[in-house]
Amino acid sequence: SYTVRTTALGATAETQLGVGEAAGAVTVTPVDVDGDGIMEYRLENDKVRVTLLAIGARVIEYVVKEKGDNVLFKLWPEKEHSDRRPFRERGFYPYGGFEDFLGQASIETHKIYNAEIVEAGGTSATVRMAADYYGNRLEKTFTLDGASPLLEVRFALEFRNPELNMLGPQPILALGKRHWTEDVFVVPARGGRREFRMRPEEYFGEVLFVEEGWNAGRDTVEDVSFVGAFPVSEPEFLHLWMNHPSNGDSAHYYAELQPWVPIFQKTVRYFSYYLWGAAGPWENGLEELRRRNLVTTAR
C-alpha cells in the first residue's frame, strides 16, 4: 500500500495506490446476446461473469458464480411497459446494471459506444468504450481481475460544454432473486454508519455525506453481498434511492447508490468506481477492498 504525492505549480495532491501480485485467469468474449447486431462483451473468471452493454456503456450483468446471482437489476433486453409512450425518450429508461446519470434521461441513455478489447485475457482483461456527446468525449474502461471479483470502471471525461456538469455513476442493485425487505444497505455516513431497507409501500431517497468512499448491500436470506468503492474526496454527496413500481418511468423495485461527481470542463476528468460481489457478509468484501488500498477516508 502506497500514498502517491504529486506537486505542480504550487499545488499538491495525494492518492492511494495498491499493488498486488498478478494471479488467476480471466477471459473476454464478444457475444451478441440479444441478436440485434450490436456486440456485448463478456468478462469472466472463476468468481464472476460480467457482461458489458455497448448501449450506454453499462455493466448489464455482474453474476456472482457461487450464488448464480446477478446482483444488478436488469430489464434489458426486455422493453419497459411504457416503451411506446409518446416522447418516451425524454424520461429515464431502466436498462439496468451499473450505469451513470449524465443529463438524464435524453443524453446518454440510448447512446451506442464504440468498443474495443484492450487486454484480451491472462491475469486481467480490459474493454474500453467511448462516445461523443456534442463535442464532449466520455470514455469508460472496464477491467476485471483474474483472481478475484474486483471490477474497475474508470471514467475519463473530456468535456467542453458547461451544461453537462455532473456525473452520477451508480450500481442499480437487486440482490438475490428480488429486491425486498431482507436486503440491507449500508453507508458510512458522517455522524455514524447508516443502514437502510426498502419500504414496499413507497419509494424514497436521501442525500448522504460520507466519511469513507464505499457503500454496501447484502441479501440476508440468500447470503449474497455487494460493495462499491470510489474516491471519497471526489463526489459532492452520495444519493441513496429506493425505487418503487409507482415510478412512471421505471416500474420496478431496486436500490440505487449514486456518488454525484462534478465534471470539470476543458480538461480530462478521471474517476474510478470499483465493484465487488460475493457470497457472504458485505464486511468481507469491504475488508478485501481495504487490503487493496481502495477504500479512502475523508480528512
Short mmCIF file of C-alpha atoms in Angstrom, two decimals:
data_model
loop_
_atom_site.label_atom_id
_atom_site.label_comp_id
_atom_site.label_asym_id
_atom_site.label_seq_id
_atom_site.Cartn_x
_atom_site.Cartn_y
_atom_site.Cartn_z
CA SER A 1 0.00 0.00 0.00
CA TYR A 2 1.36 3.37 -1.06
CA THR A 3 0.47 7.04 -0.87
CA VAL A 4 1.42 8.89 -4.05
CA ARG A 5 2.03 12.63 -3.77
CA THR A 6 2.22 14.90 -6.83
CA THR A 7 3.23 18.57 -6.83
CA ALA A 8 2.89 21.04 -9.71
CA LEU A 9 2.54 24.82 -9.98
CA GLY A 10 2.39 25.20 -6.21
CA ALA A 11 -0.42 22.66 -5.75
CA THR A 12 -0.08 19.24 -4.14
CA ALA A 13 -2.37 16.23 -4.45
CA GLU A 14 -2.25 12.79 -2.86
CA THR A 15 -3.81 9.50 -3.85
CA GLN A 16 -3.70 5.88 -2.69
CA LEU A 17 -2.10 3.06 -4.65
CA GLY A 18 -2.36 -0.65 -4.03
CA VAL A 19 -0.02 -3.11 -5.77
CA GLY A 20 -0.55 -6.87 -5.74
CA GLU A 21 0.86 -9.92 -7.45
CA ALA A 22 -0.76 -10.76 -10.79
CA ALA A 23 -2.65 -14.04 -10.46
CA GLY A 24 -5.60 -16.02 -11.73
CA ALA A 25 -7.10 -16.11 -15.21
CA VAL A 26 -9.82 -14.13 -16.96
CA THR A 27 -11.27 -14.19 -20.47
CA VAL A 28 -13.11 -11.63 -22.59
CA THR A 29 -15.51 -12.72 -25.34
CA PRO A 30 -17.57 -10.61 -27.77
CA VAL A 31 -21.11 -12.02 -27.93
CA ASP A 32 -24.38 -10.74 -29.38
CA VAL A 33 -26.67 -11.75 -26.52
CA ASP A 34 -29.92 -10.37 -27.95
CA GLY A 35 -29.20 -10.78 -31.67
CA ASP A 36 -29.52 -7.08 -32.52
CA GLY A 37 -26.17 -6.89 -34.35
CA ILE A 38 -24.52 -4.87 -31.55
CA MET A 39 -21.86 -6.86 -29.72
CA GLU A 40 -21.82 -7.27 -25.96
CA TYR A 41 -18.60 -8.17 -24.14
CA ARG A 42 -18.34 -10.89 -21.51
CA LEU A 43 -15.53 -10.79 -18.94
CA GLU A 44 -15.26 -13.95 -16.86
CA ASN A 45 -13.08 -15.55 -14.21
CA ASP A 46 -13.79 -18.31 -11.69
CA LYS A 47 -15.54 -15.83 -9.34
CA VAL A 48 -17.83 -13.70 -11.51
CA ARG A 49 -19.26 -13.32 -15.01
CA VAL A 50 -19.57 -9.70 -16.18
CA THR A 51 -21.47 -8.62 -19.30
CA LEU A 52 -20.90 -5.17 -20.80
CA LEU A 53 -23.56 -3.48 -22.92
CA ALA A 54 -22.38 -1.01 -25.58
CA ILE A 55 -25.67 0.88 -25.29
CA GLY A 56 -24.81 3.40 -22.59
CA ALA A 57 -21.55 1.53 -21.85
CA ARG A 58 -23.21 -0.33 -18.99
CA VAL A 59 -22.23 -3.28 -16.85
CA ILE A 60 -25.53 -5.00 -17.52
CA GLU A 61 -24.72 -8.19 -15.57
CA TYR A 62 -22.40 -8.92 -12.66
CA VAL A 63 -23.07 -12.54 -11.78
CA VAL A 64 -21.62 -14.00 -8.57
CA LYS A 65 -20.98 -17.57 -9.71
CA GLU A 66 -21.14 -19.20 -6.27
CA LYS A 67 -24.71 -17.96 -5.93
CA GLY A 68 -25.68 -17.84 -9.61
CA ASP A 69 -26.96 -14.33 -8.93
CA ASN A 70 -26.73 -11.12 -10.94
CA VAL A 71 -26.54 -8.57 -8.10
CA LEU A 72 -27.57 -5.80 -10.51
CA PHE A 73 -31.16 -5.15 -11.56
CA LYS A 74 -31.60 -5.92 -15.26
CA LEU A 75 -34.55 -5.29 -17.58
CA TRP A 76 -32.66 -5.41 -20.91
CA PRO A 77 -33.25 -6.92 -23.42
CA GLU A 78 -36.90 -6.69 -22.40
CA LYS A 79 -38.71 -3.39 -23.02
CA GLU A 80 -40.28 -1.21 -20.36
CA HIS A 81 -44.10 -1.41 -20.38
CA SER A 82 -44.21 2.29 -21.36
CA ASP A 83 -41.85 1.80 -24.32
CA ARG A 84 -44.33 3.13 -26.90
CA ARG A 85 -45.48 6.11 -24.83
CA PRO A 86 -45.19 9.43 -26.75
CA PHE A 87 -41.88 11.25 -26.05
CA ARG A 88 -40.67 8.23 -24.07
CA GLU A 89 -37.04 9.10 -24.86
CA ARG A 90 -37.30 12.13 -22.58
CA GLY A 91 -37.76 10.00 -19.48
CA PHE A 92 -35.46 7.68 -17.59
CA TYR A 93 -35.29 4.26 -19.22
CA PRO A 94 -34.45 1.26 -16.99
CA TYR A 95 -31.98 -0.88 -18.90
CA GLY A 96 -30.45 -1.74 -15.52
CA GLY A 97 -26.92 -2.65 -14.50
CA PHE A 98 -24.14 -0.29 -13.47
CA GLU A 99 -24.61 2.92 -15.43
CA ASP A 100 -24.30 6.66 -14.98
CA PHE A 101 -26.63 9.64 -14.86
CA LEU A 102 -25.43 12.26 -17.33
CA GLY A 103 -28.01 14.82 -18.39
CA GLN A 104 -30.63 12.16 -17.77
CA ALA A 105 -32.54 10.99 -19.49
CA SER A 106 -32.13 12.32 -23.01
CA ILE A 107 -28.32 12.40 -23.31
CA GLU A 108 -26.67 9.07 -22.62
CA THR A 109 -29.44 6.51 -22.11
CA HIS A 110 -29.58 5.01 -25.63
CA LYS A 111 -26.14 6.07 -26.89
CA ILE A 112 -24.17 3.29 -28.59
CA TYR A 113 -20.49 3.46 -27.64
CA ASN A 114 -17.54 2.42 -29.76
CA ALA A 115 -15.93 -0.57 -28.03
CA GLU A 116 -12.52 -2.23 -28.21
CA ILE A 117 -10.80 -5.04 -26.36
CA VAL A 118 -7.62 -3.60 -24.84
CA GLU A 119 -6.39 -6.65 -22.92
CA ALA A 120 -7.81 -9.96 -24.09
CA GLY A 121 -7.12 -12.06 -21.01
CA GLY A 122 -4.50 -13.55 -18.78
CA THR A 123 -4.37 -12.23 -15.22
CA SER A 124 -6.70 -9.36 -16.17
CA ALA A 125 -8.94 -8.33 -19.06
CA THR A 126 -9.88 -4.83 -20.23
CA VAL A 127 -12.54 -3.40 -22.54
CA ARG A 128 -12.70 0.30 -23.40
CA MET A 129 -15.82 2.10 -24.63
CA ALA A 130 -16.04 5.72 -25.80
CA ALA A 131 -18.66 8.06 -27.22
CA ASP A 132 -19.02 11.67 -28.33
CA TYR A 133 -21.74 13.86 -26.85
CA TYR A 134 -21.93 17.06 -28.89
CA GLY A 135 -18.17 17.55 -28.77
CA ASN A 136 -17.77 16.10 -25.28
CA ARG A 137 -15.90 12.79 -25.07
CA LEU A 138 -16.81 10.19 -22.44
CA GLU A 139 -14.65 7.10 -22.12
CA LYS A 140 -15.14 4.12 -19.79
CA THR A 141 -12.52 1.44 -19.24
CA PHE A 142 -13.65 -1.84 -17.65
CA THR A 143 -11.01 -4.13 -16.11
CA LEU A 144 -11.71 -7.46 -14.38
CA ASP A 145 -9.07 -9.01 -12.13
CA GLY A 146 -8.20 -12.64 -12.82
CA ALA A 147 -8.06 -13.81 -9.21
CA SER A 148 -10.97 -12.00 -7.53
CA PRO A 149 -14.41 -10.44 -8.18
CA LEU A 150 -12.82 -6.98 -8.48
CA LEU A 151 -14.13 -4.98 -11.43
CA GLU A 152 -12.83 -1.45 -12.05
CA VAL A 153 -14.80 1.08 -14.10
CA ARG A 154 -12.60 4.07 -14.93
CA PHE A 155 -14.21 7.18 -16.36
CA ALA A 156 -12.32 9.72 -18.45
CA LEU A 157 -14.36 12.81 -19.33
CA GLU A 158 -13.07 15.46 -21.72
CA PHE A 159 -15.95 17.92 -21.73
CA ARG A 160 -16.23 21.39 -23.20
CA ASN A 161 -19.87 22.33 -22.61
CA PRO A 162 -20.79 23.65 -19.13
CA GLU A 163 -24.37 22.36 -19.43
CA LEU A 164 -23.08 18.84 -18.68
CA ASN A 165 -21.62 19.44 -15.23
CA MET A 166 -22.41 16.40 -13.06
CA LEU A 167 -21.89 12.64 -13.40
CA GLY A 168 -23.74 10.09 -11.28
CA PRO A 169 -22.16 6.60 -11.62
CA GLN A 170 -24.42 4.06 -9.97
CA PRO A 171 -25.00 0.38 -9.40
CA ILE A 172 -28.71 -0.42 -9.71
CA LEU A 173 -28.95 -3.22 -7.16
CA ALA A 174 -31.37 -6.13 -6.88
CA LEU A 175 -29.57 -8.64 -4.67
CA GLY A 176 -30.83 -12.20 -4.77
CA LYS A 177 -33.96 -13.18 -6.69
CA ARG A 178 -35.72 -9.91 -5.84
CA HIS A 179 -35.20 -6.58 -4.13
CA TRP A 180 -37.17 -6.84 -0.90
CA THR A 181 -37.07 -6.16 2.84
CA GLU A 182 -34.46 -8.86 3.50
CA ASP A 183 -31.90 -6.68 1.70
CA VAL A 184 -29.91 -4.31 3.92
CA PHE A 185 -27.87 -1.39 2.54
CA VAL A 186 -25.05 0.28 4.46
CA VAL A 187 -23.49 3.73 4.03
CA PRO A 188 -20.57 5.11 6.15
CA ALA A 189 -22.25 8.47 6.71
CA ARG A 190 -20.85 11.34 8.71
CA GLY A 191 -22.03 11.01 12.27
CA GLY A 192 -22.27 7.23 12.12
CA ARG A 193 -22.91 4.28 9.84
CA ARG A 194 -26.44 4.16 8.42
CA GLU A 195 -28.48 1.11 7.43
CA PHE A 196 -31.47 1.15 5.06
CA ARG A 197 -34.15 -1.27 3.90
CA MET A 198 -36.72 -0.73 1.21
CA ARG A 199 -40.33 0.13 2.03
CA PRO A 200 -42.76 -1.99 -0.01
CA GLU A 201 -45.40 0.74 0.11
CA GLU A 202 -43.38 3.69 -1.20
CA TYR A 203 -40.23 4.93 -2.87
CA PHE A 204 -37.83 7.23 -1.09
CA GLY A 205 -34.36 8.70 -1.25
CA GLU A 206 -31.80 10.52 0.87
CA VAL A 207 -28.70 12.62 0.29
CA LEU A 208 -25.80 11.35 2.40
CA PHE A 209 -22.37 12.80 3.13
CA VAL A 210 -19.86 10.02 3.66
CA GLU A 211 -16.77 9.55 5.81
CA GLU A 212 -15.34 6.78 3.63
CA GLY A 213 -15.61 6.06 -0.08
CA TRP A 214 -17.80 2.95 -0.16
CA ASN A 215 -21.34 1.62 0.11
CA ALA A 216 -22.57 -1.93 0.59
CA GLY A 217 -25.58 -4.21 0.46
CA ARG A 218 -26.50 -7.77 1.40
CA ASP A 219 -29.41 -10.12 0.84
CA THR A 220 -29.58 -11.58 4.34
CA VAL A 221 -31.65 -14.60 3.23
CA GLU A 222 -29.79 -15.65 0.09
CA ASP A 223 -26.45 -14.53 1.57
CA VAL A 224 -25.06 -12.57 -1.36
CA SER A 225 -23.45 -9.15 -0.98
CA PHE A 226 -22.14 -6.18 -2.93
CA VAL A 227 -19.59 -3.48 -2.09
CA GLY A 228 -18.84 -0.45 -4.24
CA ALA A 229 -15.81 1.80 -3.66
CA PHE A 230 -14.81 5.22 -5.00
CA PRO A 231 -12.52 8.14 -4.05
CA VAL A 232 -14.31 9.80 -1.13
CA SER A 233 -12.99 13.28 -1.94
CA GLU A 234 -14.48 13.41 -5.45
CA PRO A 235 -18.32 13.29 -5.08
CA GLU A 236 -20.37 16.16 -3.68
CA PHE A 237 -22.55 13.59 -1.89
CA LEU A 238 -23.95 10.06 -2.14
CA HIS A 239 -27.59 9.75 -3.19
CA LEU A 240 -29.48 6.69 -1.98
CA TRP A 241 -32.68 5.90 -3.91
CA MET A 242 -35.14 3.07 -3.30
CA ASN A 243 -37.26 2.75 -6.42
CA HIS A 244 -40.88 1.60 -6.46
CA PRO A 245 -43.26 0.33 -9.17
CA SER A 246 -45.31 3.53 -8.83
CA ASN A 247 -42.47 5.31 -10.66
CA GLY A 248 -43.97 6.20 -14.04
CA ASP A 249 -40.69 5.82 -15.92
CA SER A 250 -39.34 2.70 -14.17
CA ALA A 251 -41.99 0.50 -12.57
CA HIS A 252 -39.66 -1.78 -10.59
CA TYR A 253 -38.25 -2.39 -7.14
CA TYR A 254 -34.48 -1.77 -6.88
CA ALA A 255 -31.91 0.30 -5.00
CA GLU A 256 -29.54 2.94 -6.37
CA LEU A 257 -26.42 4.33 -4.68
CA GLN A 258 -25.06 7.28 -6.67
CA PRO A 259 -21.92 9.29 -5.88
CA TRP A 260 -22.55 12.64 -7.62
CA VAL A 261 -19.26 13.76 -9.19
CA PRO A 262 -18.67 17.28 -10.61
CA ILE A 263 -17.40 17.43 -14.20
CA PHE A 264 -14.57 19.85 -14.96
CA GLN A 265 -14.64 21.40 -18.43
CA LYS A 266 -11.65 21.90 -20.76
CA THR A 267 -9.58 19.22 -19.07
CA VAL A 268 -9.76 15.46 -18.61
CA ARG A 269 -11.69 14.40 -15.53
CA TYR A 270 -10.89 10.92 -14.22
CA PHE A 271 -12.98 8.92 -11.77
CA SER A 272 -12.85 5.24 -10.81
CA TYR A 273 -15.53 3.03 -9.29
CA TYR A 274 -14.85 -0.50 -8.01
CA LEU A 275 -17.41 -3.31 -7.82
CA TRP A 276 -17.05 -6.35 -5.56
CA GLY A 277 -19.75 -9.01 -5.31
CA ALA A 278 -19.52 -12.29 -3.42
CA ALA A 279 -21.31 -14.79 -1.21
CA GLY A 280 -21.32 -13.99 2.50
CA PRO A 281 -21.33 -10.78 4.55
CA TRP A 282 -20.57 -7.44 2.92
CA GLU A 283 -17.93 -6.85 5.61
CA ASN A 284 -15.73 -9.46 3.91
CA GLY A 285 -15.80 -7.58 0.62
CA LEU A 286 -15.06 -4.29 2.35
CA GLU A 287 -12.04 -5.83 4.06
CA GLU A 288 -10.74 -7.13 0.71
CA LEU A 289 -11.06 -3.65 -0.80
CA ARG A 290 -9.23 -2.15 2.19
CA ARG A 291 -6.47 -4.72 1.76
CA ARG A 292 -6.05 -3.50 -1.81
CA ASN A 293 -5.86 0.14 -0.63
CA LEU A 294 -9.07 1.02 -2.49
CA VAL A 295 -11.04 2.45 0.46
CA THR A 296 -10.44 6.17 1.01
CA THR A 297 -11.25 8.22 4.12
CA ALA A 298 -12.35 11.86 4.37
CA ARG A 299 -9.87 14.17 6.02
#
